Short mmCIF file of C-alpha atoms and ligand atoms in Angstrom, two decimals:
data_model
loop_
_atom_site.label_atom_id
_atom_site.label_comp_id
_atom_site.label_asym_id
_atom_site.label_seq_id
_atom_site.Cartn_x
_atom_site.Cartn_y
_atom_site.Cartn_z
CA UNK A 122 21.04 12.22 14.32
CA UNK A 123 22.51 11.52 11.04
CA UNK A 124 21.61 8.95 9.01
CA UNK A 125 24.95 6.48 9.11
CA UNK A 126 24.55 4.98 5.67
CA UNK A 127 23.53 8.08 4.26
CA UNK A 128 26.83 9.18 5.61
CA UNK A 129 28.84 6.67 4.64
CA UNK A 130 27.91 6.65 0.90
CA UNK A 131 28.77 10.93 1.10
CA UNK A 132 31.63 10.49 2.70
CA UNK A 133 33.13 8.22 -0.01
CA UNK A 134 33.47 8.73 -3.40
CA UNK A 135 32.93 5.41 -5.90
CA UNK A 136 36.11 4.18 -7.31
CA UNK A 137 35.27 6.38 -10.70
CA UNK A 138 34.80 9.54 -8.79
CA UNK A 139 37.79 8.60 -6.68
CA UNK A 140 40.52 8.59 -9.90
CA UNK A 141 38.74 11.23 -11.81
CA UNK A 142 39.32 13.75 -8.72
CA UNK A 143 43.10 12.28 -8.56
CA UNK A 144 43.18 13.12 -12.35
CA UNK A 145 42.05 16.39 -11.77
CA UNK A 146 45.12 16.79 -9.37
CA UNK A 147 47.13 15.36 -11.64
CA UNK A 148 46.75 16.98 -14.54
CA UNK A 149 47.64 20.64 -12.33
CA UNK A 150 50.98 19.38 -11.23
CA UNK A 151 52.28 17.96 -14.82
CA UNK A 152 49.91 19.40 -17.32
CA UNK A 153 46.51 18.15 -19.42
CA UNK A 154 48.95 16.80 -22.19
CA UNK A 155 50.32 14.12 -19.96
CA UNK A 156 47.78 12.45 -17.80
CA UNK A 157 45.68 10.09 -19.63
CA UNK A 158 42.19 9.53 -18.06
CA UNK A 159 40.09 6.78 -19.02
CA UNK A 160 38.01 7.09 -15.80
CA UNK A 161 34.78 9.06 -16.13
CA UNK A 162 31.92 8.66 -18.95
CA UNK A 163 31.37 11.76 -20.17
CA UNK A 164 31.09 12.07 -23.93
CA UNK A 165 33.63 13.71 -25.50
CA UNK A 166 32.13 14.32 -28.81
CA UNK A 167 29.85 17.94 -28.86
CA UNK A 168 26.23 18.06 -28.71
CA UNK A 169 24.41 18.51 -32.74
CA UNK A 170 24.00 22.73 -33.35
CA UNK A 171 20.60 22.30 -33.48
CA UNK A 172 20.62 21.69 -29.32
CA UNK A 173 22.18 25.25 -29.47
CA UNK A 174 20.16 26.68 -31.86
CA UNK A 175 17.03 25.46 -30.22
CA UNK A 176 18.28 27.09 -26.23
CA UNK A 177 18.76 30.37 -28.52
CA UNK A 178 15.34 30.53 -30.31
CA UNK A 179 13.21 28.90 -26.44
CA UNK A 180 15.50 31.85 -24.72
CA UNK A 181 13.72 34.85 -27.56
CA UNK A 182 10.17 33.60 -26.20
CA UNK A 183 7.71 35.92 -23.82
CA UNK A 184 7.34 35.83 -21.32
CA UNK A 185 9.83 33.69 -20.13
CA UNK A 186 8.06 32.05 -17.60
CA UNK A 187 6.62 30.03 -20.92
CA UNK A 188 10.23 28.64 -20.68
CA UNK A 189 11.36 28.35 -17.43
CA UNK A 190 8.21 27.81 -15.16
CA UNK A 191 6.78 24.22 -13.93
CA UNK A 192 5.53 22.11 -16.24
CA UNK A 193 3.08 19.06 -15.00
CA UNK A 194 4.97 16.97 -12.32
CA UNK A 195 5.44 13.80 -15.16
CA UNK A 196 6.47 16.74 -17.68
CA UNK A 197 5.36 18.71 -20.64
CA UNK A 198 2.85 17.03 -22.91
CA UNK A 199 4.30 17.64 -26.17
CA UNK A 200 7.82 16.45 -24.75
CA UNK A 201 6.38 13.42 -24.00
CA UNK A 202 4.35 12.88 -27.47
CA UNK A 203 7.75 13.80 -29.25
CA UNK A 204 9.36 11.20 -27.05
CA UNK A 205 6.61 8.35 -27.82
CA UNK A 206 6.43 9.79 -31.31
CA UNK A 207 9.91 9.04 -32.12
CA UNK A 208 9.69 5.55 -29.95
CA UNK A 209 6.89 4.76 -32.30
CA UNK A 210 8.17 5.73 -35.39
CA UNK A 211 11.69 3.98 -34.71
CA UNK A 212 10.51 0.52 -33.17
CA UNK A 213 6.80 0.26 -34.46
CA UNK A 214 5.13 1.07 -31.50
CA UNK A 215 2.06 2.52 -30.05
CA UNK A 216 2.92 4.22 -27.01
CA UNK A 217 1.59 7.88 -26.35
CA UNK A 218 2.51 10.81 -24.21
CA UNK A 219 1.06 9.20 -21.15
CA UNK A 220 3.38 6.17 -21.08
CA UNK A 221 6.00 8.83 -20.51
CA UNK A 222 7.49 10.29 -17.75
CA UNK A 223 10.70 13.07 -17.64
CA UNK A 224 13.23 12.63 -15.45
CA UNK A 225 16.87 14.00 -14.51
CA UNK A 226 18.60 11.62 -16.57
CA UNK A 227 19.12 7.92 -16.29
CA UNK A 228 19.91 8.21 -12.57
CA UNK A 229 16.91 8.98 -11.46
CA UNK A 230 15.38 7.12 -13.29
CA UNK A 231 16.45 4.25 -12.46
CA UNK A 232 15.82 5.13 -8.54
CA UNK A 233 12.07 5.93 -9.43
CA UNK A 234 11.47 2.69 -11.24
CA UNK A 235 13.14 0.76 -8.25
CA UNK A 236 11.19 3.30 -5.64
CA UNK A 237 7.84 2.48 -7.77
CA UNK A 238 8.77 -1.30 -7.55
CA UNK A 239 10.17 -2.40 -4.40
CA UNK A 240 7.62 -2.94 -1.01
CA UNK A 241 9.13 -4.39 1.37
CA UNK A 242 12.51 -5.22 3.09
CA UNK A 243 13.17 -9.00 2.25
CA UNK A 244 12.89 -8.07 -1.81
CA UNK A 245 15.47 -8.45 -3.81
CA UNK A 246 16.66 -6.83 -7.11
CA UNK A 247 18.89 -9.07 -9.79
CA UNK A 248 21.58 -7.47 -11.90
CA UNK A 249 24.22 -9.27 -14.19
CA UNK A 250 27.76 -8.72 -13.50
CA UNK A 251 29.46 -6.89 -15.03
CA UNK A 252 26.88 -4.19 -13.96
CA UNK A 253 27.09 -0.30 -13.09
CA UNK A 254 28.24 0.13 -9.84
CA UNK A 255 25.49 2.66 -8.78
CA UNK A 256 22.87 -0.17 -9.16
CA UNK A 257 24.05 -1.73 -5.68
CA UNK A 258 23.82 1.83 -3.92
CA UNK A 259 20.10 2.59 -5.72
CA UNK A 260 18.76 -0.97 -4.76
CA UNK A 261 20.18 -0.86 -0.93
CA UNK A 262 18.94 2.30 -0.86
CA UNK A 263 15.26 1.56 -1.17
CA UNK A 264 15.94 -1.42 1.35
CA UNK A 265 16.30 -4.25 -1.24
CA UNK A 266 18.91 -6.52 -1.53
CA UNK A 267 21.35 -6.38 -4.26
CA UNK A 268 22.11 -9.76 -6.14
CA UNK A 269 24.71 -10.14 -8.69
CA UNK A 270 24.58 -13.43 -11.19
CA UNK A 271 28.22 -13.70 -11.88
CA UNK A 272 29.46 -12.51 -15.25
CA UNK A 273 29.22 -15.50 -18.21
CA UNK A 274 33.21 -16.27 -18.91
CA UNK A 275 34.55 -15.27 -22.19
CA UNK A 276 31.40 -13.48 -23.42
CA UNK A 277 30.46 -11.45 -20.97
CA UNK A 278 26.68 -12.33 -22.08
CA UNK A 279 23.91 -12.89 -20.10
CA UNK A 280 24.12 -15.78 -17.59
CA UNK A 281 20.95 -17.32 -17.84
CA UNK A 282 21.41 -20.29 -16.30
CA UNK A 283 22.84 -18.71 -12.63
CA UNK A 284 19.58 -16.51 -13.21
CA UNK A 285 17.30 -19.16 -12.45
CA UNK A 286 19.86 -20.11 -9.78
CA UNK A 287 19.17 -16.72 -8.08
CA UNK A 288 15.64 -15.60 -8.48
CA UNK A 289 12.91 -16.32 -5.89
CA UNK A 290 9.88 -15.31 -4.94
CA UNK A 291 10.84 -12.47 -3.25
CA UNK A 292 12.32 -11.36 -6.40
CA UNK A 293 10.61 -7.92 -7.77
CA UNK A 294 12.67 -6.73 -10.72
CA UNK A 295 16.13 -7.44 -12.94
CA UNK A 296 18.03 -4.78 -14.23
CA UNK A 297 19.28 -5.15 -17.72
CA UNK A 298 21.73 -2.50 -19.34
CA UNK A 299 22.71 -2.96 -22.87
CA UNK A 300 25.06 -1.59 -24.42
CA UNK A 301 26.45 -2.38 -20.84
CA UNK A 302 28.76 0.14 -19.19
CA UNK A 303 31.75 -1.41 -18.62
CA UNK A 304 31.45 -4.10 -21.13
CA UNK A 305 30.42 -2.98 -24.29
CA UNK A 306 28.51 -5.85 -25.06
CA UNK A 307 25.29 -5.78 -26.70
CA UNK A 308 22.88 -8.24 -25.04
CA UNK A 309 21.23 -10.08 -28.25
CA UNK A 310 17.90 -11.09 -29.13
CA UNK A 311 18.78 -15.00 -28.64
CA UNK A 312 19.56 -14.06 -24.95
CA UNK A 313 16.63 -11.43 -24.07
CA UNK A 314 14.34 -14.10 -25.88
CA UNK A 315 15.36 -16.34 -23.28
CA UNK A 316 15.38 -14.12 -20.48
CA UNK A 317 12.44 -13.23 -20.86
CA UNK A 318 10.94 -17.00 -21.28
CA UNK A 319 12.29 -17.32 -17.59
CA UNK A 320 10.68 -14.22 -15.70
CA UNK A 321 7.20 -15.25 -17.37
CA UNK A 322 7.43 -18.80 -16.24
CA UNK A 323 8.84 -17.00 -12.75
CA UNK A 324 6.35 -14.70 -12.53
CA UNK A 325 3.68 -17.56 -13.16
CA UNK A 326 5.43 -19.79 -10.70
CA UNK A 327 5.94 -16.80 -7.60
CA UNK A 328 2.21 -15.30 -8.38
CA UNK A 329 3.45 -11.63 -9.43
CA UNK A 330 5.28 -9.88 -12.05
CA UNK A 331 9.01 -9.86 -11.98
CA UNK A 332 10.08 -6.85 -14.22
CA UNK A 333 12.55 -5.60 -16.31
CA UNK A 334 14.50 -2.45 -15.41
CA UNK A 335 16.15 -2.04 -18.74
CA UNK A 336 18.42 0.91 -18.33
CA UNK A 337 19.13 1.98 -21.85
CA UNK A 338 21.43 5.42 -21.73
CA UNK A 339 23.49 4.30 -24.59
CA UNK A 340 21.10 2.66 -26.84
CA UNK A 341 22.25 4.41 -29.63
CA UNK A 342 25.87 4.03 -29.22
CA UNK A 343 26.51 0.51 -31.24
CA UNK A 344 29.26 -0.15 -33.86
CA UNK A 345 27.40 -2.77 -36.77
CA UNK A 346 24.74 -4.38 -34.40
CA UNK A 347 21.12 -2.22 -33.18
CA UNK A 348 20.21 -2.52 -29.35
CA UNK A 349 16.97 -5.19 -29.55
CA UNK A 350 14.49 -2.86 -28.47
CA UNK A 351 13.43 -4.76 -24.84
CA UNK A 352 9.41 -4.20 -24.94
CA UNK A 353 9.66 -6.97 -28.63
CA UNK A 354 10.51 -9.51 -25.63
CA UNK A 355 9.19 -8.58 -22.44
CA UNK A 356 5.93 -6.59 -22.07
CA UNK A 357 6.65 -6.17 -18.13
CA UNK A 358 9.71 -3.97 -18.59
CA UNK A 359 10.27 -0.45 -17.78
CA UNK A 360 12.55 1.55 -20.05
CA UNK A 361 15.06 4.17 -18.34
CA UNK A 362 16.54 6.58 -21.23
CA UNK A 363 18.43 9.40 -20.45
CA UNK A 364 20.38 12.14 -23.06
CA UNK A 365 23.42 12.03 -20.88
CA UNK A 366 25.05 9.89 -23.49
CA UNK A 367 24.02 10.01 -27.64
CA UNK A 368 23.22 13.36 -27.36
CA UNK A 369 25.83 14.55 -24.97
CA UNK A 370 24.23 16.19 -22.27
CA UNK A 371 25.25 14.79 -19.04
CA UNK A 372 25.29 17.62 -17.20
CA UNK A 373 22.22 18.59 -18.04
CA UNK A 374 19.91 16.48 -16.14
CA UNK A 375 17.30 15.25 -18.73
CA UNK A 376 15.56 11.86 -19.22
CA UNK A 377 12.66 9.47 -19.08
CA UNK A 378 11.03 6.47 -18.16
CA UNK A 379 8.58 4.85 -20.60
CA UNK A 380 5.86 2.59 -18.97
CA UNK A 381 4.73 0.79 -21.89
CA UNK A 382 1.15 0.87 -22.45
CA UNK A 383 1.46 -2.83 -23.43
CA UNK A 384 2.55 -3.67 -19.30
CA UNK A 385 -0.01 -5.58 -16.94
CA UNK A 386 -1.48 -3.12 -14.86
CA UNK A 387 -0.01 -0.05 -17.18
CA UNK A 388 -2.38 2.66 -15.25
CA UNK A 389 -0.92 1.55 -11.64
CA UNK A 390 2.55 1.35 -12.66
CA UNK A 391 2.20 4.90 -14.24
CA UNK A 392 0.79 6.16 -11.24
CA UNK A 393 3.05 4.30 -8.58
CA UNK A 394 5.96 5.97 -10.78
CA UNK A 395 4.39 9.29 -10.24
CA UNK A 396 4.46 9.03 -7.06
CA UNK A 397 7.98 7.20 -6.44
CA UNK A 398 8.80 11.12 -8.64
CA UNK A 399 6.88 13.02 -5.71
CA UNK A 400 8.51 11.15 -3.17
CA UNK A 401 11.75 11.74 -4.61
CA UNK A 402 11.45 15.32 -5.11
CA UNK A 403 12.26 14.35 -9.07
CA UNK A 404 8.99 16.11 -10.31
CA UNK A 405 9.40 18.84 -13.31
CA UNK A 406 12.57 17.85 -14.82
CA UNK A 407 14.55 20.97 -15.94
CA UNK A 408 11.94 23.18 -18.27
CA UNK A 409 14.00 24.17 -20.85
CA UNK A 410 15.87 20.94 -21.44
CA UNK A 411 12.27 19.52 -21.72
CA UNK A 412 11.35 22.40 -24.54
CA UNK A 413 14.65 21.62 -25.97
CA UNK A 414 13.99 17.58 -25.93
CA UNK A 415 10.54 17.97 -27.67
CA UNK A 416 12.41 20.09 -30.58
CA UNK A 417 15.54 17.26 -30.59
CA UNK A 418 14.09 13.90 -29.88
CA UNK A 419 15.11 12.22 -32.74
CA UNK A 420 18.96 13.37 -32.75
CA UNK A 421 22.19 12.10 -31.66
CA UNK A 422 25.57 13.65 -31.58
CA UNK A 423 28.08 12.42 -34.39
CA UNK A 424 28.35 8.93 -32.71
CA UNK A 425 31.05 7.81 -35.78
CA UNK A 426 33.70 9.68 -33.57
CA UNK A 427 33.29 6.78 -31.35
CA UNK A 428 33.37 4.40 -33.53
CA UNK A 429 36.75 5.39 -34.60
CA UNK A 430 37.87 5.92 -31.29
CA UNK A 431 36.28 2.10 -30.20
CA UNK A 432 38.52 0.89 -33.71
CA UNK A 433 41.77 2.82 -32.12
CA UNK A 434 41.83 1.79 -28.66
CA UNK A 435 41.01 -2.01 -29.24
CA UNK A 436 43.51 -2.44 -32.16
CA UNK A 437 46.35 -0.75 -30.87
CA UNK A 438 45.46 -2.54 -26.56
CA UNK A 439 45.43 -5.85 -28.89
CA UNK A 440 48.51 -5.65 -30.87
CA UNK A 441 50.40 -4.84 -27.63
CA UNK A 442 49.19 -7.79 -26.24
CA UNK A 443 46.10 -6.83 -24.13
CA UNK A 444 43.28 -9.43 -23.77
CA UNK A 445 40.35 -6.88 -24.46
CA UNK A 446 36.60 -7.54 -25.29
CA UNK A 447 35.69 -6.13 -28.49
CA UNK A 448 32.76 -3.25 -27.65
CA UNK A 449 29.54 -3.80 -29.83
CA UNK A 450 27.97 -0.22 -28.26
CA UNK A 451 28.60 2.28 -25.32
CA UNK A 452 32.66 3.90 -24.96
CA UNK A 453 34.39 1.24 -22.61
CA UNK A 454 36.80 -1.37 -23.45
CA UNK A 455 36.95 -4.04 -20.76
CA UNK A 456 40.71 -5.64 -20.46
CA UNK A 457 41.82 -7.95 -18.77
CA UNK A 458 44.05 -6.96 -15.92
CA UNK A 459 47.79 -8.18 -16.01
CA UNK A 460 47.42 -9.50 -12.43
CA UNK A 461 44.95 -10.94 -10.55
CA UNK A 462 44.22 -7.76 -8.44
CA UNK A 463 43.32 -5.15 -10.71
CA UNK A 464 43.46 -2.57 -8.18
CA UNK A 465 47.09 -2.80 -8.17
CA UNK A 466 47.86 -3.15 -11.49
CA UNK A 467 45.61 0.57 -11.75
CA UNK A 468 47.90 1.42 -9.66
CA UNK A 469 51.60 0.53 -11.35
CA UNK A 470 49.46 1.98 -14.65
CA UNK A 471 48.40 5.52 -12.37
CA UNK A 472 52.47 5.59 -12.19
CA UNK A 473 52.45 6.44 -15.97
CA UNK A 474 49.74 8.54 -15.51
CA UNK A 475 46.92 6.43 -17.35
CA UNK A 476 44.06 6.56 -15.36
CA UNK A 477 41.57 3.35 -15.00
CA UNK A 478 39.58 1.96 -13.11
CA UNK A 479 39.35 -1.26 -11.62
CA UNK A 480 36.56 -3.78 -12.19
CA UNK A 481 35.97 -5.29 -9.08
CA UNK A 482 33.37 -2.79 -7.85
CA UNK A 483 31.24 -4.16 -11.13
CA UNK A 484 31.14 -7.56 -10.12
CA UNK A 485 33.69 -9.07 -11.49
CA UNK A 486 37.28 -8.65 -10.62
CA UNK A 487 40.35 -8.96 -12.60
CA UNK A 488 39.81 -6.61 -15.42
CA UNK A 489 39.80 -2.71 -15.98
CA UNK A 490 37.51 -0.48 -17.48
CA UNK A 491 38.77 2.29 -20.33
CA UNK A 492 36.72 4.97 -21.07
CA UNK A 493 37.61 5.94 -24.64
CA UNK A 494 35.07 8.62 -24.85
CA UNK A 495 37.93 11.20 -25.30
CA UNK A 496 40.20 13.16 -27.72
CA UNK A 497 41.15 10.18 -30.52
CA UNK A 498 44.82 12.54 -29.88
CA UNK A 499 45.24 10.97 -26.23
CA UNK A 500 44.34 7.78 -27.34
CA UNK A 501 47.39 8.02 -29.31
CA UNK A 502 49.52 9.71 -27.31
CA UNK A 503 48.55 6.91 -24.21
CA UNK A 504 49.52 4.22 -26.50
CA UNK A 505 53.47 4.16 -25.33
CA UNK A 506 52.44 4.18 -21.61
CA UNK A 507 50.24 1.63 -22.76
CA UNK A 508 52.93 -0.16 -24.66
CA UNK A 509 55.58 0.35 -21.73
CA UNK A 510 52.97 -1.20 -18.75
CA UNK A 511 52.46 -4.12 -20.72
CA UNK A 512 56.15 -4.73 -21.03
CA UNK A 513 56.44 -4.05 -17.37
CA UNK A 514 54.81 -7.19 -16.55
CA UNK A 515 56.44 -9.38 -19.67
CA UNK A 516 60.31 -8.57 -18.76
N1 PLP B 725 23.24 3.81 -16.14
C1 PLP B 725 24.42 3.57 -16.70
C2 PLP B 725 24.71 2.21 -17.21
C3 PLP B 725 25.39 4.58 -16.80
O1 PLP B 725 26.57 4.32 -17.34
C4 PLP B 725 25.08 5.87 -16.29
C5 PLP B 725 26.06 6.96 -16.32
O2 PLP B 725 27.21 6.81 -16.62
C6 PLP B 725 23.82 6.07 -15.71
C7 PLP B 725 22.92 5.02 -15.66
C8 PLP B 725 23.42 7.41 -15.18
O3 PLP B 725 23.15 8.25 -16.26
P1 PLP B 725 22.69 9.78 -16.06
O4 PLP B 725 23.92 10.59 -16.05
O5 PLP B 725 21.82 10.06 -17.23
O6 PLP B 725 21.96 9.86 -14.79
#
């Protein structure tokens, strides 16, 4: 027998996957310089030299099995003190090696956090829409259900007020991601001050801790404003980092979850996240991207090209005539759609080959999502296809 949902999810690709692939296509029949994808996250800028200077120098060490064998299941110690080192030393913290634990990337962990978390079949996990749309296929995955407060209209802020609508006591965890993929908004300190003013009183009402997932990939990625560092609010949050993003190594698999030593009940939640990692099969992430991460904790690639490109896109979408929220961190715009069903208006805009995707899938329909993490020369060269969809709808 195979398992059906298990099936299902394989057998269809998310809406991002889905128009990247068709981009792929797309770009063999007419050529690179005329297909204009906005779909996909992955950083365009190049990871610092001293990533590739560090794999040269951990690749001249003997024996080699220093470099590429198993480290402890959690990871390699001094990975994880360079991690809390740098934690420390940037937020004012005292966390140490053993609040740490390396994963492969963001993804997972984010699905060890949930697996460490969720118990039983009638619990439910809380995200805000707009929200990233693997959330829904993590938290059904571990047999929760998924509930979406609906996004807060113009802002795209927090909606506090439909969160105490939606939380019960069979509530275990809310995610938070800020900067939010697809929104580019920055969640601020006003709004995570009152968030977390209603899980305590929750969690004092329902008997039990209601936690924060905050899943923090592009932390570093802001333009003017800092991420509020979650842990100055919420003591019952666990942090989910990953290097996919500021230091632009997607592909590479690395990551980690801190388990502040400040949390109730610290020593279990370390321990149930060890073994949410064994039951996973994400123990020992990748060796040498750990040896590499204790050498380069405390870099980022040259996050100004975004900036730029955040300053580009927005200007040029908004002097068209586009109704676009203005990014504080991450590399999406959010626009509103010039329809109501933004699945067909990424359609008539897949006609002149610009490629985005539809928000519906994040929880709240109507507008699209532009990844501008690309070359600031097809951001330019998009802008007449841009120009010429607009018109389309404003004959
Ligand atoms: N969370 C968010 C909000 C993301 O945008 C992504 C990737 O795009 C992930 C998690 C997964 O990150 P990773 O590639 O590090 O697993």
């Amino acid at each position: 027998m195979i398992n059906k949902k298990m099936y299902t999810l394989g057998s269809h690709r998310s809406v991002i996957r889905e128009i990247f692939e068709f981009g792929k296509k797309r770009i063999a029949e007419v050529g690179a310089d005329k297909v204009y994808d906005f779909s996909i996250g992955n950083p365009s800028v190049e990871a610092p030299e001293a990533i590739k200077e560090t794999i040269n120098e951990l690749l001249q060490i003997t024996p080699s099995t220093n470099v590429h064998g198993y480290t402890s299941a959690q990871g390699d110690p001094k990975t994880r003190k360079a991690i809390s080192d740098n934690i420390n030393k940037r937020y004012d913290k005292n966390y140490t090696a053993d609040d740490v634990y390396l994963t492969c990337g963001a993804a997972a962990s984010l699905t060890i956090s949930l697996r460490a978390i969720i118990d039983a079949d009638d619990e439910n996990v809380i995200v805000f829409a707009p929200f990233f749309t693997e959330y829904r296929v993590f938290v059904e995955s571990m047999g929760a259900e998924l509930r979406v407060v609906p996004a807060l209209m113009p802002s795209l802020g927090l909606n506090l007020a439909e969160l105490e609508k939606t939380i019960d006591e069979k509530t275990v965890a809310v995610i938070v991601n800020s900067p939010n993929n697809p929104s580019g908004v920055v969640y601020s300190k006003e709004e995570l001050t009152k968030l977390a003013q209603i899980l305590t009183k929750k969690s004092e009402e329902y008997h039990h801790p209601i936690y924060i997932i905050s899943d923090e990939p592009y932390r570093e990625i802001t333009y003017g404003v800092t991420t509020p560092f979650i842990t100055d609010f919420y003591q019952n949050s666990l942090i989910c980092y990953s290097y996919s993003k500021a230091l632009s190594l997607p592909g590479e698999r690395i990551g980690y979850i801190l388990v502040p030593n400040t949390m109730e009940d610290n020593k279990a939640m370390y321990a149930a996240i060890c073994g949410a990692g064994r039951s996973l099969g994400f123990i020992c992430a990748p060796s040498l991207w750990q040896h590499v991460i204790e050498k380069c904790a405390h870099l980022t690639s040259d996050l100004s090209i975004y900036a730029r490109n955040r300053d580009l896109i927005y200007n040029s979408l908004s002097e068209i005539g586009y109704e676009c929220v203005l990014p504080q961190g991450a590399f999406y715009l959010f626009v509103k759609a010039l329809e109501d069903d933004a699945y067909s208006f990424c359609k008539k805009a897949q006609e002149l080959d610009l490629l985005l995707v539809p928000s519906d899938d994040f929880g709240c329909p109507g507008y699209v999502r532009i990844a501008y993490c690309v070359s600031e020369d097809m951001i330019k060269r998009s802008l007449p296809s841009f120009k010429k969809l607009y018109e389309s709808y404003h004959k």
